Each structure stands twice: as C-alpha cells, then as structure tokens.
C-alpha cells in the first residue's frame, strides 16, 4: 500500500472520518555543492521519491493533534502558548507553527496522521521533509499562499531556532521547490533557482552506508565557524565572494586548516556551477568527474568523510556503470550519491552493495531515485 493510502486509511481509523487533504514533501539528495549553502554559495540538489505524507482535516480551534505511523506515537499541542519539549518528531511540527506565527500568519489547528519513508539520519533531509509537509498542512487549513523560498526560510528558522540545529537553506529550499525530472541549481544568497535536467540515460543512486553521524552538530558548527573566520580574513561577507585570484594571492596568510576549509568551499562553488553547465549540455561524463573531485575535496580539505564512506564511494566509482560518486549531505556518515548508466543500474546496485558489505560488514540500503516535485497538496 502506498504511503498516501496508509495515511488516509490510518486517519479514518483514528478519527472516524475521511481526511480533507493530503500533503507531501520530499527528502533530497544533493548532487554537488556541499557546505556551500551557509557560505552564500551554490548547491545542486534534487527532491527524491521518498517523502513525508500528512493526511489531515482542519479543526475549528487552535489545537493540533497528530499521530505518527513511523514512530507509532501521538502528540497534541495548542497553537497558543507552545513550549519546547525535548526533541522528538513533533518538535519539527511545533517549530514550523512557531515560525509561521512569528512571521504573522494566523493559523488554524488540524487533526492529522503522518508517515514517511525518508530514512532518518542518512543525510537525506527527513527533517526538512517534515517541516515542509507541515508548512503545506498549515497552508491548506489556514489558506495562505505558497511561496517556496518564504516557506523554506521559515522551515529553516524552525530548525535553527526551535529544534536547535544550525543548518543552511539547501534542504528546506529543495524540499519546497523541487521539480520532477530535474535538479535545481540554487543560489543560496538570492534563493534564485534554475531547473537543470538529469543527463539522458542516467539515474541517480543513493547509497546509504548504514553509518550514522555522531556529534554532528558540533562538527557542523565548527566548520561554519572556520568558514566565517576565512571570509573575515579575506574581508568579504561570505566565502562565496572569494575569487580564485583572491585565494591565490592571499591564502598563504591563513593557517593550514582554515586554508583547506576555505579551499573546499571556493572550489566546490566552482564545481557546482560547472556541474550545472554539464547538465545543461547533457554531459554525464563531465558531471561525474566533478562529483569525484568533490568527494576528494570533502575528504581531504573539509574532512567530513569517514572510512566506510570512502569505501562506498571508491566501490561506486570503480564500477564501470558509474560516471561519478561522492558523499552527499552534512557528512560524518549517511549516504553517498552516484550517477549511473540507467541500462545497467541493477547490476551496479547489487555489485556495489555486495562489495560494500564484504568490505565493512555493514548492510547498505541502496535507492535508485527519481527527481520529484517539492512540497505539494496531493488531494
Ligand atoms: C546539512 C545542512 C545543509 C547543508 C548540508 C551540507 O544537510 O542541513 O544546510 O549545509 O548539510 O551541504
């Protein structure tokens, strides 16, 4: 049974009537452009066919009641006087309600059932999917117009200020604005985005290493601080503004660690723009090479990979069906992404999966992904 059917049926069982509306918002995989978003740079993610779904019905008061099929857990809160409690799934919903109300939206409560198949902690943005599905849910009960950049920013605010994870804008933006069959080149300074098609005859494969990031917040915040220090050194608002010439002329004045952090971001921005151009030209070979180079930069300069991830990326790159592969997402575990020749994708999935398991003893989860639309009201 599809997740859409599951949330609809569970809604009827739980509340004794049919839901009014079903909304969904996708997870994402980033093809290239890692740790560039909070440096005002460029990213190239696509929304994937794994999503959070909510079946709901508006209420006549300011109460939100929701049941999560994934966690088999119910929660209820009032839109008046919301309080933070220790983080569990419902804090993402409350955080979005808080951000919307803070921005002046007047909200109506709802009863809902939620389910999702974005794996949690795999670097595929299950939290952004939940945030944007929640924004769509409130959008439908409280009738306000949908603007992808505005809703993405409010989702990010919920995550930064309510949940306490200091993420950039990429995940919320692609979950809000994704387009079927395309990746989006997003300028994280302006939030302008351009749809770029996947090269003909290729598929995007997500390879979850089955390792999970530990201590991710502190390492993430540390990278952000290092990038800010580097931008300050160059006297610019963000590393986005450092040109190759500036870097070549002045980088020697930076300590080795900060120089490598900055070099990752500066070269990654250039690779991301080049990757979008390769996609416009349908050039899978060029795109794949840029993905490979991105992995080296993340591994050696930004130092956000780990042994199992490097193994997965190596195995994917070595397979003849692969154009290129790299770690995707925040780092320290989670998933890799590979660009693969469509006609031999099954062989790729089984060989790389087996070899990874032999090498690490871990059982990977491998998903052949389709690029889908961003958050939407489905019915
Ligand atoms: C996480 C964050 C994003 C982005 C990536 C790294 O996914 O949520 O904002 O910074 O890491 O590219």
Coordinates of C-alpha atoms and ligand atoms in Angstrom, one line a residue:
X1 CA 0.0 0.0 0.0
X2 CA 1.4 3.5 -0.9
X3 CA 2.2 5.9 1.9
X4 CA -0.7 8.1 0.7
X5 CA -3.1 5.2 1.2
X6 CA -1.6 4.4 4.5
X7 CA -2.0 7.9 6.0
X8 CA -5.6 8.1 4.6
X9 CA -6.7 4.8 6.0
X10 CA -5.0 5.4 9.3
X11 CA -6.7 8.8 9.5
X12 CA -10.1 7.2 9.0
X13 CA -9.5 4.6 11.6
X14 CA -8.2 7.1 14.2
X15 CA -10.7 9.9 13.7
X16 CA -13.7 8.1 12.3
X17 CA -13.9 10.2 9.1
X18 CA -12.1 10.7 5.9
X19 CA -9.3 13.3 5.7
X20 CA -9.9 16.5 3.9
X21 CA -6.5 17.0 2.4
X22 CA -3.3 15.0 1.8
X23 CA 0.1 16.8 1.5
X24 CA 3.6 15.5 0.9
X25 CA 7.1 16.9 1.0
X26 CA 10.2 15.1 -0.3
X27 CA 13.6 14.4 1.1
X28 CA 16.5 15.3 -1.1
X29 CA 19.9 14.2 -2.4
X30 CA 22.5 16.8 -3.2
X31 CA 24.3 16.0 -6.4
X32 CA 27.1 18.5 -5.7
X33 CA 27.7 21.7 -3.7
X34 CA 28.3 20.6 -0.1
X35 CA 28.7 23.0 2.8
X36 CA 28.4 25.9 0.3
X37 CA 24.9 26.9 1.3
X38 CA 25.8 28.8 4.5
X39 CA 28.6 30.4 2.6
X40 CA 26.1 32.1 0.4
X41 CA 27.2 29.8 -2.4
X42 CA 25.6 27.3 -4.9
X43 CA 24.1 23.9 -4.4
X44 CA 22.6 21.4 -6.9
X45 CA 20.2 19.1 -5.1
X46 CA 17.1 17.2 -6.3
X47 CA 14.0 16.2 -4.5
X48 CA 13.6 12.4 -4.3
X49 CA 10.8 10.0 -4.4
X50 CA 10.9 9.5 -0.6
X51 CA 8.8 11.8 1.3
X52 CA 6.7 12.7 4.4
X53 CA 3.0 12.5 3.9
X54 CA 0.3 14.0 6.1
X55 CA -3.5 13.3 5.9
X56 CA -5.4 16.0 7.7
X57 CA -8.6 17.7 8.5
X58 CA -8.9 21.3 9.8
X59 CA -10.3 21.8 13.3
X60 CA -12.4 24.8 14.4
X61 CA -10.0 25.6 17.2
X62 CA -6.3 26.1 17.7
X63 CA -5.3 22.6 18.6
X64 CA -3.1 20.4 16.5
X65 CA -3.4 16.6 17.1
X66 CA -1.2 14.3 15.1
X67 CA -0.3 10.6 15.0
X68 CA 3.0 9.4 13.5
X69 CA 2.8 6.0 11.9
X70 CA 6.6 5.9 11.7
X71 CA 7.0 6.3 15.4
X72 CA 3.7 4.8 16.4
X73 CA 3.3 7.9 18.7
X74 CA 0.6 10.5 19.2
X75 CA 1.1 14.2 20.1
X76 CA -1.1 17.2 20.7
X77 CA -0.4 20.9 21.3
X78 CA -2.2 24.2 21.3
X79 CA -1.1 27.0 18.9
X80 CA -1.5 29.3 21.9
X81 CA 1.4 29.1 24.3
X82 CA 3.6 26.4 22.6
X83 CA 6.5 25.2 24.6
X84 CA 9.7 23.4 23.6
X85 CA 10.0 19.9 25.0
X86 CA 12.9 17.5 24.5
X87 CA 13.3 16.9 20.8
X88 CA 11.2 14.3 19.1
X89 CA 9.4 14.3 15.8
X90 CA 6.6 16.7 17.0
X91 CA 9.1 19.5 17.7
X92 CA 9.6 19.9 14.0
X93 CA 5.8 20.5 13.6
X94 CA 5.7 22.9 16.5
X95 CA 8.8 24.7 15.3
X96 CA 7.1 25.4 11.9
X97 CA 3.9 26.5 13.6
X98 CA 6.0 28.8 15.8
X99 CA 7.9 30.2 12.8
X100 CA 4.8 30.8 10.8
X101 CA 3.0 32.6 13.7
X102 CA 6.1 34.6 14.4
X103 CA 6.0 35.8 10.7
X104 CA 2.4 36.9 11.2
X105 CA 0.5 34.0 9.7
X106 CA -2.7 33.3 11.6
X107 CA -3.1 29.5 11.9
X108 CA -6.0 27.1 12.4
X109 CA -5.5 23.7 14.1
X110 CA -5.9 20.3 12.5
X111 CA -6.0 16.6 13.1
X112 CA -3.5 14.6 11.2
X113 CA -1.7 11.3 10.5
X114 CA 1.9 11.4 9.3
X115 CA 4.1 8.8 7.7
X116 CA 7.3 9.0 5.8
X117 CA 9.9 6.9 4.1
X118 CA 12.9 9.3 4.1
X119 CA 15.4 7.3 6.2
X120 CA 16.3 9.2 9.4
X121 CA 19.9 10.3 9.9
X122 CA 21.0 9.2 6.4
X123 CA 21.7 12.7 5.2
X124 CA 18.6 12.7 3.0
X125 CA 16.8 15.5 4.9
X126 CA 13.9 13.8 6.7
X127 CA 13.6 16.8 8.9
X128 CA 13.2 19.3 6.0
X129 CA 10.6 16.9 4.5
X130 CA 8.6 17.0 7.8
X131 CA 9.0 20.8 8.1
X132 CA 7.8 21.5 4.6
X133 CA 5.0 19.0 4.8
X134 CA 3.9 20.8 8.0
X135 CA 4.1 24.1 6.2
X136 CA 1.8 22.7 3.4
X137 CA -0.6 21.3 6.1
X138 CA -0.9 24.7 7.7
X139 CA -1.1 26.3 4.3
X140 CA -4.2 24.2 3.5
X141 CA -6.0 24.7 6.8
X142 CA -5.2 28.3 7.2
X143 CA -5.4 29.3 3.5
X144 CA -2.2 31.3 2.9
X145 CA -0.4 31.4 -0.4
X146 CA 2.5 29.2 -1.0
X147 CA 5.9 30.7 -1.8
X148 CA 8.7 28.1 -1.9
X149 CA 11.5 30.5 -0.7
X150 CA 9.4 32.0 2.0
X151 CA 8.3 28.6 3.3
X152 CA 11.8 27.2 3.0
X153 CA 13.2 30.1 5.1
X154 CA 10.5 29.5 7.8
X155 CA 11.3 25.8 7.8
X156 CA 15.0 26.6 8.3
X157 CA 14.1 29.1 11.1
X158 CA 12.1 26.3 12.8
X159 CA 15.1 24.0 12.6
X160 CA 17.6 26.7 13.7
X161 CA 15.7 28.3 16.5
X162 CA 13.2 25.7 17.7
X163 CA 15.0 22.4 17.1
X164 CA 18.4 24.0 17.6
X165 CA 20.2 22.7 14.5
X166 CA 22.1 25.4 12.8
X167 CA 21.6 24.2 9.2
X168 CA 21.7 26.2 6.0
X169 CA 18.9 26.7 3.5
X170 CA 19.5 23.9 1.0
X171 CA 17.4 21.1 2.4
X172 CA 14.3 23.2 3.0
X173 CA 14.6 25.0 -0.3
X174 CA 14.8 21.8 -2.4
X175 CA 12.0 20.2 -0.4
X176 CA 9.9 23.3 -1.1
X177 CA 10.8 23.9 -4.7
X178 CA 11.9 20.6 -6.3
X179 CA 10.9 19.8 -9.9
X180 CA 10.2 16.4 -11.3
X181 CA 13.0 15.1 -13.6
X182 CA 15.3 17.9 -12.6
X183 CA 17.9 19.0 -10.1
X184 CA 17.8 22.7 -9.0
X185 CA 20.8 25.0 -9.2
X186 CA 20.1 27.2 -6.2
X187 CA 21.9 30.4 -5.5
X188 CA 21.8 30.4 -1.7
X189 CA 22.4 34.1 -1.5
X190 CA 19.4 35.2 -3.5
X191 CA 17.4 31.9 -3.5
X192 CA 17.0 32.1 -7.2
X193 CA 16.9 28.7 -8.7
X194 CA 17.2 27.1 -12.1
X195 CA 16.0 23.7 -13.2
X196 CA 18.6 21.5 -14.8
X197 CA 17.7 18.2 -16.3
X198 CA 19.4 14.9 -15.4
X199 CA 21.7 13.8 -18.3
X200 CA 19.9 11.5 -20.7
X201 CA 20.3 7.8 -19.9
X202 CA 21.5 8.3 -16.3
X203 CA 20.0 7.5 -12.9
X204 CA 20.8 8.9 -9.5
X205 CA 21.6 6.2 -7.0
X206 CA 21.7 6.9 -3.2
X207 CA 24.0 4.5 -1.3
X208 CA 23.3 4.6 2.5
X209 CA 26.4 3.4 4.2
X210 CA 24.4 2.4 7.3
X211 CA 26.7 4.5 9.4
X212 CA 25.2 7.4 11.3
X213 CA 26.7 10.7 12.2
X214 CA 27.6 11.2 15.8
X215 CA 28.4 14.6 17.3
X216 CA 27.2 16.1 14.1
X217 CA 26.1 19.5 15.5
X218 CA 29.4 20.3 17.0
X219 CA 31.4 19.4 13.9
X220 CA 28.9 21.2 11.6
X221 CA 29.1 24.4 13.7
X222 CA 32.9 24.1 13.9
X223 CA 33.0 24.1 10.0
X224 CA 30.7 27.0 9.9
X225 CA 32.9 29.0 12.3
X226 CA 36.0 28.1 10.3
X227 CA 34.4 29.4 7.1
X228 CA 33.3 32.6 8.8
X229 CA 36.8 33.1 10.0
X230 CA 38.2 32.6 6.5
X231 CA 35.6 35.1 5.0
X232 CA 36.7 37.6 7.6
X233 CA 40.3 37.1 6.7
X234 CA 39.5 37.9 3.1
X235 CA 37.4 40.9 4.1
X236 CA 34.2 39.6 2.4
X237 CA 30.7 38.9 3.6
X238 CA 30.9 35.2 2.8
X239 CA 33.3 32.7 1.1
X240 CA 31.1 33.0 -2.0
X241 CA 32.8 36.3 -2.7
X242 CA 36.4 35.0 -2.7
X243 CA 37.6 34.7 -6.3
X244 CA 40.3 32.3 -7.4
X245 CA 42.6 35.3 -7.8
X246 CA 42.0 36.5 -4.3
X247 CA 42.6 33.0 -2.9
X248 CA 45.8 32.5 -4.9
X249 CA 47.1 35.9 -3.8
X250 CA 46.3 35.8 -0.1
X251 CA 45.7 32.2 1.1
X252 CA 49.2 31.8 2.3
X253 CA 48.4 34.1 5.1
X254 CA 45.9 31.6 6.5
X255 CA 46.7 28.8 8.8
X256 CA 46.7 25.4 7.1
X257 CA 43.4 24.1 8.5
X258 CA 41.4 27.3 7.7
X259 CA 43.1 27.5 4.2
X260 CA 41.9 23.9 3.4
X261 CA 38.4 24.6 4.7
X262 CA 38.2 27.8 2.5
X263 CA 39.6 26.0 -0.5
X264 CA 36.9 23.3 -0.3
X265 CA 34.2 25.9 -0.3
X266 CA 35.7 28.0 -3.1
X267 CA 36.5 25.1 -5.3
X268 CA 33.1 23.4 -4.6
X269 CA 31.2 26.5 -5.7
X270 CA 33.1 26.5 -8.9
X271 CA 32.5 22.7 -9.4
X272 CA 28.8 23.2 -8.7
X273 CA 28.5 25.9 -11.4
X274 CA 30.4 23.7 -13.8
X275 CA 28.2 20.7 -12.9
X276 CA 25.1 22.7 -13.8
X277 CA 26.6 23.6 -17.1
X278 CA 27.5 19.9 -17.7
X279 CA 23.9 19.1 -17.0
X280 CA 22.6 21.7 -19.4
X281 CA 24.7 20.1 -22.0
X282 CA 23.6 16.6 -21.1
X283 CA 27.3 15.7 -20.4
X284 CA 27.2 12.9 -17.8
X285 CA 31.0 12.3 -18.1
X286 CA 31.8 15.8 -17.1
X287 CA 29.2 15.8 -14.3
X288 CA 30.6 12.5 -12.9
X289 CA 34.2 13.8 -12.9
X290 CA 33.1 16.9 -10.9
X291 CA 31.3 14.6 -8.4
X292 CA 34.5 12.6 -7.9
X293 CA 36.5 15.7 -7.4
X294 CA 34.0 17.0 -4.9
X295 CA 34.5 13.9 -2.8
X296 CA 38.3 14.3 -2.7
X297 CA 37.8 17.9 -1.5
X298 CA 35.3 16.9 1.2
X299 CA 37.6 14.1 2.3
X300 CA 40.9 15.9 2.3
X301 CA 40.2 19.6 2.7
X302 CA 36.9 19.8 4.6
X303 CA 37.5 16.5 6.4
X304 CA 33.8 15.4 6.7
X305 CA 34.0 11.9 5.3
X306 CA 34.8 8.6 7.2
X307 CA 36.4 5.3 6.3
X308 CA 33.1 3.5 5.4
X309 CA 32.0 6.4 3.3
X310 CA 35.3 6.4 1.4
X311 CA 34.9 2.7 0.8
X312 CA 31.4 3.1 -0.6
X313 CA 32.5 6.0 -2.8
X314 CA 35.5 4.0 -4.1
X315 CA 33.4 1.0 -4.9
X316 CA 30.8 3.1 -6.7
X317 CA 33.4 4.9 -8.7
X318 CA 35.2 1.7 -9.7
X319 CA 32.1 0.2 -11.1
X320 CA 32.0 0.5 -14.9
X321 CA 28.4 1.7 -14.9
X322 CA 29.3 4.7 -12.8
X323 CA 30.0 8.2 -14.1
X324 CA 31.0 9.5 -10.7
X325 CA 30.2 9.3 -6.9
X326 CA 30.6 11.3 -3.8
X327 CA 29.4 11.7 -0.2
X328 CA 26.1 13.7 0.0
X329 CA 24.8 15.8 2.8
X330 CA 26.3 17.2 6.0
X331 CA 28.9 14.4 6.4
X332 CA 30.4 12.0 9.0
X333 CA 28.2 9.2 7.8
X334 CA 24.9 8.7 6.0
X335 CA 24.8 8.3 2.2
X336 CA 26.8 8.6 -0.9
X337 CA 25.3 9.6 -4.3
X338 CA 26.3 8.1 -7.7
X339 CA 25.4 9.0 -11.2
X340 CA 24.9 5.7 -13.1
X341 CA 24.2 4.4 -16.6
X342 CA 20.5 3.7 -16.5
X343 CA 20.6 0.4 -18.5
X344 CA 22.9 -1.3 -16.1
X345 CA 21.7 0.2 -12.8
X346 CA 20.5 -3.2 -11.3
X347 CA 23.9 -4.7 -11.7
X348 CA 25.5 -1.6 -10.2
X349 CA 23.2 -1.8 -7.2
X350 CA 23.8 -5.5 -6.5
X351 CA 27.6 -5.5 -7.1
X352 CA 28.4 -2.3 -5.1
X353 CA 26.0 -3.4 -2.3
X354 CA 27.7 -6.8 -2.0
X355 CA 31.2 -5.5 -2.1
X356 CA 30.4 -2.8 0.5
X357 CA 29.0 -5.5 2.8
X358 CA 32.1 -7.7 2.3
X359 CA 34.4 -4.8 3.0
X360 CA 32.8 -3.3 6.0
X361 CA 30.4 -5.9 7.4
X362 CA 27.6 -3.3 7.2
X363 CA 24.4 -3.8 5.2
X364 CA 23.8 -0.8 3.0
X365 CA 20.5 0.5 1.8
X366 CA 20.6 1.5 -1.9
X367 CA 17.9 3.5 -3.6
X368 CA 17.6 4.3 -7.3
X369 CA 16.0 7.7 -7.1
X370 CA 13.7 9.7 -9.3
X371 CA 13.6 13.5 -9.1
X372 CA 10.2 14.6 -7.9
X373 CA 8.3 17.8 -7.3
X374 CA 8.7 19.7 -4.0
X375 CA 6.1 20.0 -1.3
X376 CA 2.6 19.8 -2.6
X377 CA -1.1 19.3 -1.8
X378 CA -1.8 15.9 -3.3
X379 CA -5.6 15.6 -2.8
Ligands
LIG1 C1 23.2 19.7 6.0 C2 22.5 21.0 6.2 C3 22.5 21.8 4.9 C4 23.9 21.8 4.3 C5 24.5 20.4 4.2 C6 25.9 20.4 3.7 O1 22.4 18.9 5.2 O2 21.2 20.9 6.7 O3 22.0 23.1 5.1 O4 24.7 22.7 4.9 O5 24.5 19.8 5.5 O6 26.0 20.8 2.4

